[in-house]
Structure formats: structure tokens, C-alpha cells
Amino acid sequence: MNQVNQVVKLHLRNKMASWTIPWIIIGANFLINLLIALSLDVGESINTGAIASIFIYTFVAGTITIKETFPFALGLSIRRKDYFFGTAVTAIIVNVSSALGLAILSVIEEATNGWWVRLHLFKLQFLNDLSLIGTLGIYLIILLHMYFLGFAISSLHRRFGSASMYIFFTCLLLIGTVGSYIFTHFGLWGGLLDWIIHSYMDIFWWMVPLVVVYLVAAYGLLRRATV
């Protein structure tokens, strides 16, 4: 447990990467969209997907974590198992705080009718029916999904090297190409879009078992990874 705590402290020491940079990004997006909303003055609601920037950053953070800290941690004689659990605990701490921040801002946004200019950035329209707790849960699921997806991909690279990345992304490209052909050939895109619109909450909840899959994969890969 002491080594797990040591890993948590190792990660949290870099407050710039954990908290400052993502909120600078989301803050800059908010200011830019607010200025645009003020300049347009069209009297209509403005919906922006700028909140996606923090999810993308979280994915990137997950991919670079191992490169930045794994060799150093092992150099301190920290076991791979403790590094894994310490990193997972840190990710939960950071992403819970980020999700809480986003949820609170969504409440303020709703209370002020979109920051008094009908700007919707933190409160996604299809989440309007959710309470603060529900919104917090959805944002937390997405953040954890993005982080541990990046973490699992980085673990694959650490275990098998650059060649594994070429194979992995080539397989994804092939699957995407074949899937796109099948959906186009049989005219399934409309049905898929309709299913997403009516089942988006189910998609969010299915991210939970996916996170577990990423964690199990990353754990197995890191146990055999070289420095």
C-alpha cells in the first residue's frame, strides 16, 4: 500500500498535467464560444461540442502516462502491480474532480440560461433530463473510458513495441472499412443513427464494462512489459 501511495504522489506531483492544462483548454474554449455568442446576438440557443476537448485531452493523458512515469517508477523499485493500482487510483481522483467541475458548471449554465446568451457548452442538450448526480455520473464514465482506453493502448505499445501499434491500428482501419462497406451496402446507417439517438444512455453505461476490459488488459500487459 505504501508503494501505491508513492505512485499516487508521483502522478499528482505534476499538477500542471493533471488539472491546470485541461482546465486551461476548456476555459479557452468557453471564452471563445462566449465571445462568438455575444457577437452573433441571434436570439437562438447556441450548442457547441467544445466540451469534447477535455475528453480528448484525457485520452491523450492516458496514452502518455506510461511513457512519462513507468520507467521512473520502476527505477524507484516500485513493483509493476503497485504502479498499475497507483495509476488507476490517481486517474479516478483526477477524473472525479474533473467530472464534478463539469457537472457544477452545467448546473450554473442551466440556471443562467446559457450564461445569459443561450450558450450551451457544459450542459449537453440530450442530458437535460438528468439530475446533477446523473450528469456527474455520465461525465465520469466518459472521462474514465477515455483515460483507460489511452492507458491500455500505451500498455500495448510498452509490452510489444511500435510494431504492435501498426498492427493494432491497421486492424482497426480494416474493421472500420469493412463495417462501413457493410452498412453502406445494406443501407444500415439510418437504423444505426436511430438506435444511437434512442439508446445513447445505454451506450454510456456500456462504457463501464469496457473500462474494466481496458484495466484487465493494461494490467496483464504491464506485468510483462520491459522498462
Short mmCIF file of C-alpha atoms in Angstrom, two decimals, residues 109-202:
data_model
loop_
_atom_site.label_atom_id
_atom_site.label_comp_id
_atom_site.label_asym_id
_atom_site.label_seq_id
_atom_site.Cartn_x
_atom_site.Cartn_y
_atom_site.Cartn_z
CA GLU A 109 -25.15 27.15 -17.20
CA GLU A 110 -28.72 25.91 -16.89
CA ALA A 111 -29.53 28.35 -14.09
CA THR A 112 -28.24 31.33 -16.10
CA ASN A 113 -29.98 30.27 -19.33
CA GLY A 114 -26.68 29.57 -21.04
CA TRP A 115 -24.56 32.26 -19.37
CA TRP A 116 -27.25 34.82 -20.28
CA VAL A 117 -26.53 34.36 -24.01
CA ARG A 118 -28.11 30.90 -24.53
CA LEU A 119 -24.70 29.27 -24.89
CA HIS A 120 -24.78 25.55 -24.15
CA LEU A 121 -21.31 24.10 -23.62
CA PHE A 122 -21.28 22.21 -20.32
CA LYS A 123 -24.91 21.05 -20.33
CA LEU A 124 -25.42 18.83 -23.35
CA GLN A 125 -28.96 19.07 -24.66
CA PHE A 126 -29.67 15.33 -24.61
CA LEU A 127 -28.75 15.28 -20.90
CA ASN A 128 -31.34 17.91 -19.96
CA ASP A 129 -33.49 15.42 -18.09
CA LEU A 130 -30.68 14.25 -15.84
CA SER A 131 -30.06 15.48 -12.30
CA LEU A 132 -26.70 16.78 -11.10
CA ILE A 133 -25.78 13.28 -9.91
CA GLY A 134 -26.79 11.77 -13.24
CA THR A 135 -24.78 14.32 -15.21
CA LEU A 136 -21.80 13.77 -12.90
CA GLY A 137 -22.03 10.01 -13.48
CA ILE A 138 -22.17 10.32 -17.28
CA TYR A 139 -19.20 12.71 -17.41
CA LEU A 140 -17.20 10.48 -15.05
CA ILE A 141 -17.91 7.39 -17.18
CA ILE A 142 -16.77 9.15 -20.35
CA LEU A 143 -13.61 10.55 -18.71
CA LEU A 144 -12.60 7.19 -17.25
CA HIS A 145 -13.36 5.45 -20.53
CA MET A 146 -11.15 7.84 -22.47
CA TYR A 147 -8.30 7.72 -19.96
CA PHE A 148 -8.13 3.95 -19.61
CA LEU A 149 -8.55 3.42 -23.35
CA GLY A 150 -5.43 5.52 -23.87
CA PHE A 151 -3.73 3.76 -20.97
CA ALA A 152 -4.46 0.32 -22.45
CA ILE A 153 -3.16 1.36 -25.88
CA SER A 154 0.01 2.72 -24.28
CA SER A 155 0.40 -0.54 -22.31
CA LEU A 156 0.21 -2.47 -25.57
CA HIS A 157 2.98 -0.30 -27.00
CA ARG A 158 5.11 -0.74 -23.88
CA ARG A 159 4.72 -4.52 -23.99
CA PHE A 160 5.21 -5.22 -27.70
CA GLY A 161 6.81 -2.06 -29.11
CA SER A 162 6.00 0.11 -32.13
CA ALA A 163 5.12 -2.85 -34.35
CA SER A 164 2.09 -3.57 -32.16
CA MET A 165 0.76 -0.08 -32.86
CA TYR A 166 0.95 -0.60 -36.61
CA ILE A 167 -0.85 -3.93 -36.30
CA PHE A 168 -3.44 -2.56 -33.86
CA PHE A 169 -4.39 0.50 -35.91
CA THR A 170 -4.26 -1.43 -39.18
CA CYS A 171 -6.77 -3.89 -37.73
CA LEU A 172 -8.97 -1.01 -36.60
CA LEU A 173 -8.78 0.51 -40.08
CA LEU A 174 -9.72 -2.78 -41.70
CA ILE A 175 -12.61 -3.33 -39.30
CA GLY A 176 -13.82 0.21 -39.91
CA THR A 177 -13.53 -0.15 -43.68
CA VAL A 178 -15.36 -3.47 -43.80
CA GLY A 179 -18.00 -2.24 -41.37
CA SER A 180 -18.53 0.95 -43.39
CA TYR A 181 -18.93 -1.08 -46.60
CA ILE A 182 -21.47 -3.42 -45.00
CA PHE A 183 -23.54 -0.57 -43.55
CA THR A 184 -23.46 1.32 -46.86
CA HIS A 185 -24.22 -1.73 -48.99
CA PHE A 186 -27.21 -2.81 -46.92
CA GLY A 187 -28.40 0.72 -46.08
CA LEU A 188 -27.98 0.32 -42.34
CA TRP A 189 -26.71 3.82 -41.48
CA GLY A 190 -30.20 5.20 -40.86
CA GLY A 191 -31.05 2.39 -38.46
CA LEU A 192 -27.76 2.85 -36.63
CA LEU A 193 -28.32 6.58 -36.23
CA ASP A 194 -31.86 5.99 -35.00
CA TRP A 195 -30.61 3.43 -32.47
CA ILE A 196 -27.93 5.84 -31.19
CA ILE A 197 -30.48 8.64 -30.78
CA HIS A 198 -32.85 6.45 -28.78
CA SER A 199 -30.27 4.38 -26.89
CA TYR A 200 -27.49 6.84 -26.07
CA MET A 201 -27.87 6.24 -22.32
CA ASP A 202 -27.29 2.52 -22.86
#
